[in-house]
Amino acid sequence: MNNKLFEYTLRIADDSLILGQRLSELCGHGPILEEDIALTNISLDLIGQATNLLEYAASIENKQRDADKLAFLRVDKEYKNSLLVEQPNGDFGSTIVRQFLFDSFRRPFFEALASSTDESLAAIAKKSLKETKYHLKHSSEWVIRLGDGTSESHQRVQKSIDVLWRYHSDLFYEDEVDLALVSENIAPSFKEIKKEFNQHVLAVLEEATLKLPDNNWEFTGGRKGMHSEHLGHLLAEMQYMQRAYPNMEW
Amino acid sequence: MSEISLEELQKKFQNKIDKDVKIEPRDWMPDDYRKTLIRQISQHAHSEVVGMLPEGNWITRAPNLRRKAVLLAKVQDEAGHGLYLYSACETLGADREQTIDDLHSGKAKYSSIFNYPAISWADMGAIGWLVDGAAIMNQVPLCRCSYGPYARAMVRVCKEESFHQRQGFEIIMVLAKGTPAQKEMAQDALNRFWWPSLMMFGPNDAESKHTKQSMDWKIKRHTNDELRQMFVDVTVPQAESIGLTVPDKDLKWNEKENRYDYGKIDWEEFWQVVKGNGPCNEDRIRVRKKAKDDGLWVREAAMAFSQKRNNKAKVA
């Protein structure tokens, strides 16, 4: 069970870590100063979540790897984040759509995880939920603004939805790891979460005058360590210091 | 109602300044006072925003989770400072977008220190320790500046800057106590940032064209050279305490004057960088301009959206 709990915790941690890293690339480059601050803030929250979760994962594993070793010294196949979060920032619209899909998943997910029988996960979920509600409000409002803004913004954001929607099902990927923990009431089932996700996404898209793509072709694999080409580059940058100067204190 | 003469307005204004009564946005003020403040506050705002770039450059490569979070928070604070300062500038009637366009066209300046590259992790330490340290020297007296909104913005900015300075020093301290490679990295950063940090206080008093008037108006409270000396006197013992060497062969303690004597600043380099010939001037502006250009469709969308919603509200 510990192996499964470790794996499950990594999946949640890596989503926060990789998306936090992606958003941190934008610091200093936002379309307006207020958004620069908002995106950095979200990145900061996600790095904080990743830290808590990786510390917990390290304690489960109990093999003298601390949170930093887990964050910086695994190889790409050992990262268990969903494919969605590793996608490049693209334009502001695609950054927002990626965030919107992720937050729409994360809010009901943390809500459910807050009742986990695993006290550590429940506590982290409770804390993270507060932040996630703000993130979701922020990303939903921007989807509406961009969707119902100008024809250019509508087209751009619709294109981002068409491209990014194919990765959403990776968020709901479920295998023996999840199922074993669901049976112990440690992990919530994705069934209800997916329902809430769909409801929220559809309601926001409707208000934004946007729609889901007709093509329902989907990609999964992130939870098993099968990633897109993008992750390797992200890791090369993120791990640079730890790889170039191993075993040092910073 | 009798008309108050310009002379009387000027007298009243100077009276307030003399009595340390803050000047507020709706108060009468001489045009040159307004212009000086707009120039200074917008430069200050630009410095905060351009200053996000050298450090932003290392967020994605921060060596551990704690450093990444702290650096993110720090750079975010700088964006926040930029916002309050642009707002303070707006209280003087300046338009934020216009002041930003002036930055992009090269008409407005920003602190030249940000035209130096941040090429190692130790530079995150050196920037916090030296650059924010120098900024604090400059800014603490600005908390007593005669213009109310600027003074109040500075109170908040200084609190955060002192946290930044400490986190920078802590980065350098850890490196200085670390492996030989880390210590070398720290010394190299000090070598590169020391002189540009001294230049942050601006030209020598004899060469500074704005100092006297700004001091009469109590915008400025100390001269450039006074502030520079204060910075040297505080910083040299800090470097010594962690075993780093300040790269100035002429640096020595002056017992009689109770201060450090330091070597000659390369003013040719200073003016070259101010004029746009520093290592990163073009990159910094290109990146800021690109952020603004790339964001145009976003800002247009937000405007169009809010107009649509207003119209709907009116119809309803």
Tab-separated table of C-alpha atoms in Angstrom, chain A residues 28 37 44 68 72 75 79 82 120 135-136 162 168 198 202 209 223 227 232 234:
chain	number	residue	atom	x	y	z
A	28	GLY	CA	8.115	39.558	-15.828
A	37	ILE	CA	1.337	39.444	-10.285
A	44	LEU	CA	3.849	30.430	-5.878
A	68	ASP	CA	14.137	18.618	-3.180
A	72	PHE	CA	14.964	17.960	-8.942
A	75	VAL	CA	14.382	11.408	-14.661
A	79	TYR	CA	7.499	12.370	-13.130
A	82	SER	CA	-0.678	14.909	-16.264
A	120	SER	CA	-1.800	14.261	5.744
A	135	HIS	CA	-7.289	30.214	-9.074
A	136	LEU	CA	-10.484	28.844	-10.583
A	162	ASP	CA	-9.414	22.934	-29.320
A	168	HIS	CA	-8.094	16.887	-20.063
A	198	ASN	CA	-17.902	18.939	-16.841
A	202	LEU	CA	-19.591	23.797	-19.873
A	209	THR	CA	-19.588	31.967	-26.159
A	223	ARG	CA	0.461	9.300	-14.782
A	227	HIS	CA	5.217	12.438	-21.444
A	232	GLY	CA	12.328	17.039	-21.031
A	234	LEU	CA	11.326	21.905	-18.762
